[in-house]
Coordinates of C-alpha atoms in Angstrom, one line a residue:
X1 CA 122.6 105.8 74.0
X2 CA 125.6 106.8 71.8
X3 CA 125.1 110.5 72.6
X4 CA 124.7 109.7 76.3
X5 CA 128.0 107.8 76.3
X6 CA 129.7 110.7 74.6
X7 CA 128.3 113.1 77.1
X8 CA 129.9 111.3 80.0
X9 CA 133.1 110.5 78.1
X10 CA 134.4 113.5 76.2
X11 CA 136.0 116.3 78.4
X12 CA 134.3 119.0 76.3
X13 CA 130.8 117.6 77.0
X14 CA 131.1 117.2 80.8
X15 CA 132.1 119.6 83.6
X16 CA 135.6 119.2 85.1
X17 CA 136.0 116.7 88.0
X18 CA 135.4 118.2 91.4
X19 CA 137.0 117.2 94.6
X20 CA 135.4 119.9 96.8
X21 CA 133.4 118.7 99.9
X22 CA 130.9 121.5 99.3
X23 CA 129.4 120.7 95.9
X24 CA 128.2 124.3 95.5
X25 CA 131.8 125.3 94.9
X26 CA 132.2 123.0 91.9
X27 CA 132.1 124.4 88.4
X28 CA 128.7 124.0 86.9
X29 CA 128.0 122.4 83.6
X30 CA 127.7 124.7 80.6
X31 CA 124.5 125.3 78.6
X32 CA 125.9 123.1 75.7
X33 CA 126.9 120.3 78.1
X34 CA 123.4 120.3 79.7
X35 CA 121.7 120.5 76.3
X36 CA 123.6 117.4 75.0
X37 CA 123.0 115.4 78.2
X38 CA 119.3 116.2 78.6
X39 CA 118.9 115.9 74.8
X40 CA 120.3 112.4 75.0
X41 CA 117.9 111.5 77.9
X42 CA 114.8 112.9 76.2
X43 CA 115.8 111.1 72.9
X44 CA 116.1 107.9 74.9
X45 CA 112.7 108.4 76.5
X46 CA 111.1 109.1 73.1
X47 CA 112.7 106.0 71.6
X48 CA 111.7 103.8 74.5
X49 CA 108.1 105.1 74.2
X50 CA 108.1 104.1 70.6
X51 CA 109.7 100.7 70.9
X52 CA 108.3 99.2 74.1
X53 CA 104.7 98.9 73.1
X54 CA 105.5 97.7 69.6
X55 CA 108.1 95.1 70.4
X56 CA 105.9 93.3 72.9
X57 CA 103.0 93.6 70.4
X58 CA 104.9 92.1 67.4
X59 CA 106.1 89.3 69.7
X60 CA 102.6 88.4 70.7
X61 CA 101.4 88.7 67.1
X62 CA 103.7 85.8 66.1
X63 CA 101.2 83.4 67.6
X64 CA 98.2 82.3 65.6
X65 CA 95.0 82.9 67.6
X66 CA 93.2 80.3 65.4
X67 CA 95.6 77.5 66.3
X68 CA 94.8 76.1 69.8
X69 CA 98.4 75.0 70.5
X70 CA 99.9 78.4 69.4
X71 CA 97.2 80.1 71.5
X72 CA 98.2 78.1 74.5
X73 CA 101.8 79.2 74.0
X74 CA 100.6 82.8 73.6
X75 CA 99.0 82.7 77.0
X76 CA 102.5 82.2 78.5
X77 CA 104.2 84.8 76.2
X78 CA 103.9 87.8 78.4
X79 CA 105.3 85.9 81.4
X80 CA 108.5 85.1 79.5
X81 CA 108.5 88.5 77.8
X82 CA 108.7 90.2 81.3
X83 CA 111.2 87.5 82.4
X84 CA 113.5 88.6 79.6
X85 CA 113.0 92.3 80.2
X86 CA 113.8 92.0 83.9
X87 CA 116.7 89.7 83.3
X88 CA 118.3 92.6 81.6
X89 CA 117.2 94.9 84.5
X90 CA 119.0 92.5 86.9
X91 CA 122.2 93.0 84.9
X92 CA 121.7 96.8 85.0
X93 CA 121.0 96.9 88.7
X94 CA 124.0 94.8 89.6
X95 CA 126.8 94.6 87.1
X96 CA 126.3 98.0 85.5
X97 CA 125.7 99.8 88.8
X98 CA 129.0 98.3 90.1
X99 CA 130.9 99.3 86.9
X100 CA 129.5 102.9 87.0
X101 CA 130.4 103.3 90.7
X102 CA 133.9 101.6 90.6
X103 CA 135.2 101.8 87.0
X104 CA 133.5 104.8 85.4
X105 CA 130.5 106.1 83.6
X106 CA 132.1 105.7 80.1
X107 CA 132.2 101.9 80.3
X108 CA 128.9 101.9 82.3
X109 CA 127.1 103.5 79.3
X110 CA 129.2 102.0 76.5
X111 CA 128.1 98.4 77.4
X112 CA 124.3 98.9 77.1
X113 CA 125.0 101.0 73.9
X114 CA 126.9 98.0 72.4
X115 CA 124.1 95.6 73.6
X116 CA 121.5 97.8 71.9
X117 CA 123.4 97.9 68.6
X118 CA 123.6 94.0 68.7
X119 CA 119.9 93.7 69.4
X120 CA 119.0 96.0 66.5
X121 CA 121.1 93.8 64.1
X122 CA 119.4 90.7 65.4
X123 CA 116.0 92.3 65.0
X124 CA 116.8 93.4 61.4
X125 CA 118.1 89.9 60.5
X126 CA 114.9 88.3 61.8
X127 CA 112.5 90.8 60.2
X128 CA 111.9 88.7 57.0
X129 CA 110.8 85.7 59.0
X130 CA 108.2 87.5 61.2
X131 CA 104.5 87.5 60.8
X132 CA 103.5 91.0 59.8
X133 CA 100.0 92.6 60.1
X134 CA 98.9 95.0 57.4
X135 CA 98.9 98.7 58.4
X136 CA 95.4 99.9 59.3
X137 CA 96.0 103.6 59.4
X138 CA 96.1 105.9 62.4
X139 CA 94.2 104.5 65.4
X140 CA 93.7 108.0 66.8
X141 CA 92.1 109.2 63.6
X142 CA 89.7 106.2 63.6
X143 CA 88.7 106.9 67.2
X144 CA 88.4 110.7 66.6
X145 CA 86.1 110.0 63.6
X146 CA 83.7 108.0 65.7
X147 CA 83.6 110.5 68.5
X148 CA 83.1 113.5 66.1
X149 CA 80.4 111.6 64.1
X150 CA 78.6 110.7 67.3
X151 CA 78.7 114.3 68.6
X152 CA 77.6 115.7 65.2
X153 CA 74.6 113.3 65.2
X154 CA 73.8 113.6 69.0
X155 CA 70.1 114.2 68.2
X156 CA 69.7 111.2 65.9
X157 CA 68.0 108.2 67.6
X158 CA 69.8 104.9 67.6
X159 CA 67.7 102.0 66.1
X160 CA 66.9 99.0 68.3
X161 CA 68.0 96.6 65.7
X162 CA 71.8 96.6 65.3
X163 CA 71.4 95.3 61.7
X164 CA 70.1 98.8 60.7
X165 CA 73.5 100.3 61.6
X166 CA 76.1 101.0 58.9
X167 CA 78.5 98.1 58.4
X168 CA 80.7 96.7 55.6
X169 CA 80.4 93.1 54.2
X170 CA 82.6 90.4 55.7
X171 CA 84.4 90.1 52.4
X172 CA 85.7 93.7 52.7
X173 CA 87.3 92.9 56.0
X174 CA 88.7 89.6 54.7
X175 CA 90.5 91.5 51.9
X176 CA 92.2 93.7 54.5
X177 CA 93.1 90.8 56.8
X178 CA 91.0 92.3 59.6
X179 CA 87.9 91.2 61.6
X180 CA 84.4 92.5 61.8
X181 CA 83.1 93.3 65.3
X182 CA 79.4 92.9 66.2
X183 CA 77.5 95.7 68.0
X184 CA 77.4 95.7 71.8
X185 CA 74.9 97.4 74.1
X186 CA 77.5 99.4 76.0
X187 CA 78.3 103.1 75.4
X188 CA 75.3 103.4 73.2
X189 CA 75.9 107.1 72.5
X190 CA 78.8 106.2 70.2
X191 CA 76.4 104.0 68.1
X192 CA 75.1 107.3 66.7
X193 CA 78.2 107.4 64.6
X194 CA 77.1 104.4 62.5
X195 CA 73.4 105.5 62.2
X196 CA 72.7 106.0 58.4
X197 CA 71.3 109.4 57.5
X198 CA 70.8 111.3 54.2
X199 CA 73.1 114.2 55.2
X200 CA 76.6 112.8 54.4
X201 CA 78.7 109.7 53.9
X202 CA 81.9 111.4 55.0
X203 CA 84.1 109.3 57.3
X204 CA 83.8 112.1 59.9
X205 CA 80.0 111.7 59.7
X206 CA 79.4 108.0 59.1
X207 CA 81.4 105.2 60.6
X208 CA 81.1 101.4 60.5
X209 CA 79.9 99.3 63.5
X210 CA 83.4 97.8 63.7
X211 CA 85.0 101.3 64.0
X212 CA 82.6 102.2 66.8
X213 CA 83.2 99.0 68.6
X214 CA 87.0 99.5 68.4
X215 CA 86.6 102.9 70.0
X216 CA 84.3 101.4 72.7
X217 CA 86.9 98.8 73.5
X218 CA 89.6 101.3 74.0
X219 CA 87.4 103.6 76.1
X220 CA 86.1 100.6 78.2
X221 CA 89.7 100.0 79.4
X222 CA 90.3 103.5 80.7
X223 CA 88.8 102.9 84.2
X224 CA 91.1 99.9 84.5
X225 CA 94.0 102.1 83.3
X226 CA 93.2 104.6 86.0
X227 CA 93.1 101.9 88.6
X228 CA 96.8 101.0 87.7
X229 CA 98.1 104.6 88.4
X230 CA 98.4 104.1 92.1
X231 CA 100.4 100.8 92.0
X232 CA 102.7 102.5 89.4
X233 CA 103.2 105.2 91.9
X234 CA 104.4 102.5 94.4
X235 CA 106.8 101.2 91.8
X236 CA 108.3 104.7 91.6
X237 CA 109.3 104.4 95.3
X238 CA 111.8 101.6 94.5
X239 CA 114.4 103.9 93.1
X240 CA 113.6 106.9 95.2
X241 CA 112.6 106.7 98.9
X242 CA 113.4 103.0 99.2
X243 CA 116.9 103.6 98.0
X244 CA 117.3 106.7 100.1
X245 CA 116.3 104.7 103.2
X246 CA 119.1 102.3 102.3
X247 CA 121.7 105.1 102.4
X248 CA 121.0 105.6 106.1
X249 CA 121.7 102.0 107.0
X250 CA 124.8 99.8 107.4
X251 CA 125.6 98.6 103.9
X252 CA 128.7 96.6 104.6
X253 CA 129.2 92.8 104.0
X254 CA 132.7 92.4 105.3
X255 CA 134.9 94.8 103.3
X256 CA 132.3 95.1 100.5
X257 CA 130.0 98.1 100.5
X258 CA 126.6 97.5 98.8
X259 CA 125.5 100.4 96.5
X260 CA 122.0 101.4 97.7
X261 CA 120.7 101.3 94.1
X262 CA 121.6 97.6 93.9
X263 CA 118.8 96.8 96.3
X264 CA 116.5 97.1 93.3
X265 CA 118.1 93.8 92.1
X266 CA 116.1 92.0 94.8
X267 CA 112.9 93.3 93.2
X268 CA 114.1 91.9 89.9
X269 CA 115.2 88.6 91.4
X270 CA 111.9 88.2 93.2
X271 CA 110.0 88.9 90.0
X272 CA 112.1 86.4 87.9
X273 CA 111.5 83.6 90.4
X274 CA 107.8 84.4 90.9
X275 CA 107.1 84.6 87.1
X276 CA 108.6 81.1 86.7
X277 CA 106.7 79.7 89.6
X278 CA 103.5 81.3 88.3
X279 CA 103.8 80.0 84.8
X280 CA 105.1 76.5 85.7
X281 CA 103.1 75.7 88.8
X282 CA 100.5 78.3 89.8
X283 CA 98.7 78.2 86.5
X284 CA 98.5 74.4 86.3
X285 CA 97.2 74.2 89.9
X286 CA 94.5 76.8 89.3
X287 CA 93.5 75.2 86.0
X288 CA 92.3 72.2 87.9
X289 CA 89.8 74.3 89.8
X290 CA 88.8 77.0 87.4
X291 CA 89.1 75.1 84.0
X292 CA 90.4 78.4 82.7
X293 CA 93.4 78.0 80.3
X294 CA 95.0 81.0 82.0
X295 CA 94.5 79.6 85.5
X296 CA 92.8 82.8 86.7
X297 CA 91.5 85.8 84.7
X298 CA 93.7 88.7 83.9
X299 CA 91.7 91.0 86.2
X300 CA 91.9 88.5 89.0
X301 CA 95.7 88.4 88.6
X302 CA 95.9 92.2 88.7
X303 CA 93.7 92.2 91.8
X304 CA 96.2 89.9 93.6
X305 CA 99.0 92.3 92.7
X306 CA 97.0 95.2 94.1
X307 CA 96.4 93.4 97.4
X308 CA 100.1 92.7 97.7
X309 CA 100.8 96.4 97.3
X310 CA 98.7 97.2 100.3
X311 CA 100.8 94.8 102.4
X312 CA 104.0 96.2 101.0
X313 CA 103.2 99.6 102.3
X314 CA 102.1 98.3 105.7
X315 CA 105.4 96.4 106.1
X316 CA 107.4 99.4 104.8
X317 CA 105.7 101.7 107.3
X318 CA 106.4 99.2 110.2
X319 CA 110.1 98.8 109.1
X320 CA 110.6 102.6 108.9
X321 CA 109.0 103.1 112.4
X322 CA 111.5 100.5 113.7
X323 CA 114.4 102.3 111.9
X324 CA 113.4 105.6 113.4
X325 CA 113.2 104.1 116.9
X326 CA 116.7 102.7 116.6
X327 CA 117.9 106.1 115.3
X328 CA 116.5 107.9 118.4
X329 CA 118.0 105.3 120.7
X330 CA 121.5 105.8 119.2
X331 CA 121.2 109.6 119.0
X332 CA 121.6 110.0 115.3
X333 CA 118.4 111.9 114.6
X334 CA 119.7 115.4 114.5
X335 CA 123.0 114.5 112.8
X336 CA 121.4 112.3 110.2
X337 CA 124.2 109.7 110.8
X338 CA 124.2 106.0 109.9
X339 CA 121.6 103.9 111.8
X340 CA 123.2 100.8 113.2
X341 CA 120.9 98.4 111.3
X342 CA 121.7 96.2 108.4
X343 CA 120.4 97.4 105.0
X344 CA 118.8 94.0 104.7
X345 CA 115.9 95.0 107.0
X346 CA 114.5 96.6 103.8
X347 CA 114.5 93.3 101.9
X348 CA 110.9 92.3 102.6
X349 CA 109.5 95.4 100.9
X350 CA 111.8 94.9 97.9
X351 CA 111.1 91.2 97.6
X352 CA 107.3 91.7 97.9
X353 CA 107.5 94.5 95.3
X354 CA 108.9 91.9 92.8
X355 CA 106.1 89.5 93.8
X356 CA 103.5 92.1 93.2
X357 CA 105.0 93.0 89.8
X358 CA 104.9 89.3 88.8
X359 CA 101.1 89.5 89.2
X360 CA 100.2 93.0 88.4
X361 CA 102.7 94.2 85.8
X362 CA 102.6 91.1 83.7
X363 CA 98.8 90.9 83.8
X364 CA 98.6 94.6 83.0
X365 CA 100.5 94.5 79.7
X366 CA 98.7 91.3 78.7
X367 CA 95.3 92.7 79.6
X368 CA 95.7 95.9 77.6
X369 CA 97.1 93.9 74.6
X370 CA 94.5 91.1 74.8
X371 CA 91.5 93.5 75.2
X372 CA 92.6 96.0 72.5
X373 CA 91.0 95.6 69.1
X374 CA 93.0 93.6 66.5
X375 CA 94.1 96.8 64.7
X376 CA 94.9 98.7 67.9
X377 CA 97.2 96.3 69.8
X378 CA 100.1 98.7 69.9
X379 CA 97.9 101.4 71.4
X380 CA 96.6 98.9 73.9
X381 CA 100.1 97.9 75.1
X382 CA 101.0 101.6 75.2
X383 CA 98.4 101.9 78.0
X384 CA 100.7 99.8 80.1
X385 CA 103.7 102.1 79.6
X386 CA 101.5 105.1 80.2
X387 CA 100.7 104.0 83.7
X388 CA 104.4 103.9 84.6
X389 CA 104.9 107.4 83.3
X390 CA 101.8 108.7 85.1
X391 CA 102.8 106.9 88.2
X392 CA 106.1 108.7 88.3
X393 CA 104.4 112.1 87.9
X394 CA 101.9 111.2 90.7
X395 CA 104.8 110.1 92.9
X396 CA 106.5 113.5 92.5
X397 CA 103.3 115.4 93.0
X398 CA 102.4 113.5 96.2
X399 CA 105.9 113.8 97.6
X400 CA 106.0 117.6 97.1
X401 CA 102.4 118.1 98.2
X402 CA 102.7 116.0 101.4
X403 CA 106.0 117.5 102.2
X404 CA 104.5 121.0 101.9
X405 CA 101.3 120.3 103.7
X406 CA 102.9 118.6 106.7
X407 CA 105.2 121.6 107.2
X408 CA 102.4 124.0 107.7
X409 CA 101.5 125.6 111.0
X410 CA 105.0 125.2 112.3
X411 CA 105.2 121.4 112.1
X412 CA 108.5 119.7 111.2
X413 CA 107.1 117.8 108.2
X414 CA 107.0 114.1 107.2
X415 CA 109.6 114.2 104.5
X416 CA 112.9 116.1 105.1
X417 CA 116.4 115.7 103.6
X418 CA 117.4 114.1 106.9
X419 CA 115.4 110.9 106.9
X420 CA 116.3 110.2 110.5
X421 CA 114.3 113.3 111.5
X422 CA 111.5 112.6 109.0
X423 CA 108.3 110.5 109.3
X424 CA 108.4 108.2 106.3
X425 CA 106.4 105.8 108.4
X426 CA 103.4 108.1 108.2
X427 CA 104.0 108.6 104.5
X428 CA 104.0 104.9 103.8
X429 CA 100.9 104.4 106.0
X430 CA 99.3 107.1 103.8
X431 CA 100.3 105.0 100.8
X432 CA 98.8 101.9 102.4
X433 CA 95.4 103.7 102.8
X434 CA 95.7 105.0 99.2
X435 CA 96.3 101.5 97.9
X436 CA 93.3 100.2 99.8
X437 CA 91.0 102.8 98.4
X438 CA 92.4 102.2 94.9
X439 CA 91.6 98.4 95.4
X440 CA 88.0 99.3 96.2
X441 CA 87.8 101.4 93.1
X442 CA 89.3 98.5 91.1
X443 CA 86.7 96.1 92.4
X444 CA 83.9 98.5 91.4
X445 CA 85.2 99.1 87.8
X446 CA 85.9 95.4 87.2
X447 CA 82.3 94.4 88.2
X448 CA 81.1 96.5 85.2
X449 CA 83.8 95.5 82.8
X450 CA 82.9 93.1 80.0
X451 CA 85.7 91.2 78.3
X452 CA 85.7 91.5 74.5
X453 CA 84.7 88.6 72.4
X454 CA 87.5 86.3 71.2
X455 CA 88.3 86.3 67.5
X456 CA 88.6 82.5 67.5
X457 CA 87.3 79.5 69.4
X458 CA 90.9 78.5 70.6
X459 CA 90.2 79.4 74.2
X460 CA 87.0 77.3 74.2
X461 CA 88.9 74.4 72.7
X462 CA 91.6 74.7 75.4
X463 CA 89.0 75.0 78.1
X464 CA 87.2 71.9 76.8
X465 CA 90.5 69.9 76.8
X466 CA 91.1 70.9 80.5
X467 CA 87.6 69.6 81.4
X468 CA 88.1 66.3 79.5
X469 CA 91.5 65.9 81.2
X470 CA 90.0 66.5 84.6
X471 CA 87.2 63.9 84.0
X472 CA 89.7 61.3 82.8
X473 CA 91.9 61.7 85.9

């Protein structure tokens, strides 16, 4: 962030200000200036990739799974984790956007840089008071050993009795502060990695049952991971096509002109409100019927978010069709001029996107954390961040592909620079169909998914308390 602030502040690191109407006549940035700017962006991306999965993981790790009251608080942790994250996003989409548009980029980047420096100091000051897990080595190496060992022993039969498989004593795991995992009947091919043979005891030839089960748990989540790619692609539309739609509409409230990017603030506001309502009311209502301490399961919560995404794209398609009709009626199709409609006609799709995120995004990060093995929690939460990155790539791929395909055979195309002459309504309808097909895929993979066993009986204790409370009332 410091490098990015310097890149937009120092005259030597940015191209001279340009007042030309035709931007092609402006002086381009030099190679050094581009290198500094993009270097700062890529460094920021790498840093975010390293911190996001780990910060949420260390936060959740502060709760003791063996203490029912702490476990109860842990069930709400990710709701309030996302609340705090998006509270910062709200500040970025409103105050920072306004400062960057009306004051300057220097202050716009300097403020989050200062905030980041303060947060690092707070984190370092609190480090001695946190609960820390002992390092367990590279998760990728542990998984690679299991896969390699299973492939090297692909002809070795797996015994029917799991007790014949290689495993360490409970005391060995207790010394390391970790947990032993019993063998499960799924992905049986990987069990070959822990079949004892006379050939070798190398870690790349013989693995414990626990190592195999850890690998199984990470692999079992991959179909769920794939099912979250499409909704992540929908999230990418917030700051791309949704905002571009806003530039074609009337953005005035009196003398104030709303920056199109600020519309994303309504997604954030919606999410903040819905997360509070979900945690304070929805969970308590559903507990009465399901006797589940979470109210509903994590996969059910994700499923609700997927259904909302279908409706978002149906509404977005209908809204865009109405906008195009008004553009034709007022003769601004060819010119690409402003459509005489308020920008607030886009509010439903922005608000519903926040509602969907309060179900899907929160459940997604909690699911991948909760279902990951105890020694691979950070890798599990990184699945959640991965879906957002993949979603952005898929969004770019679909945009360019659909734009190219729909221009073939002399057709005008669905997606043009002039949105008034485009057919985003068709593109959003295509997204609605894609979301529906993805929901069907999600239902299929969840039918075969088996939740991992809890390391403690805290959930059972909480469920029993709910049943007793229901009987007493």
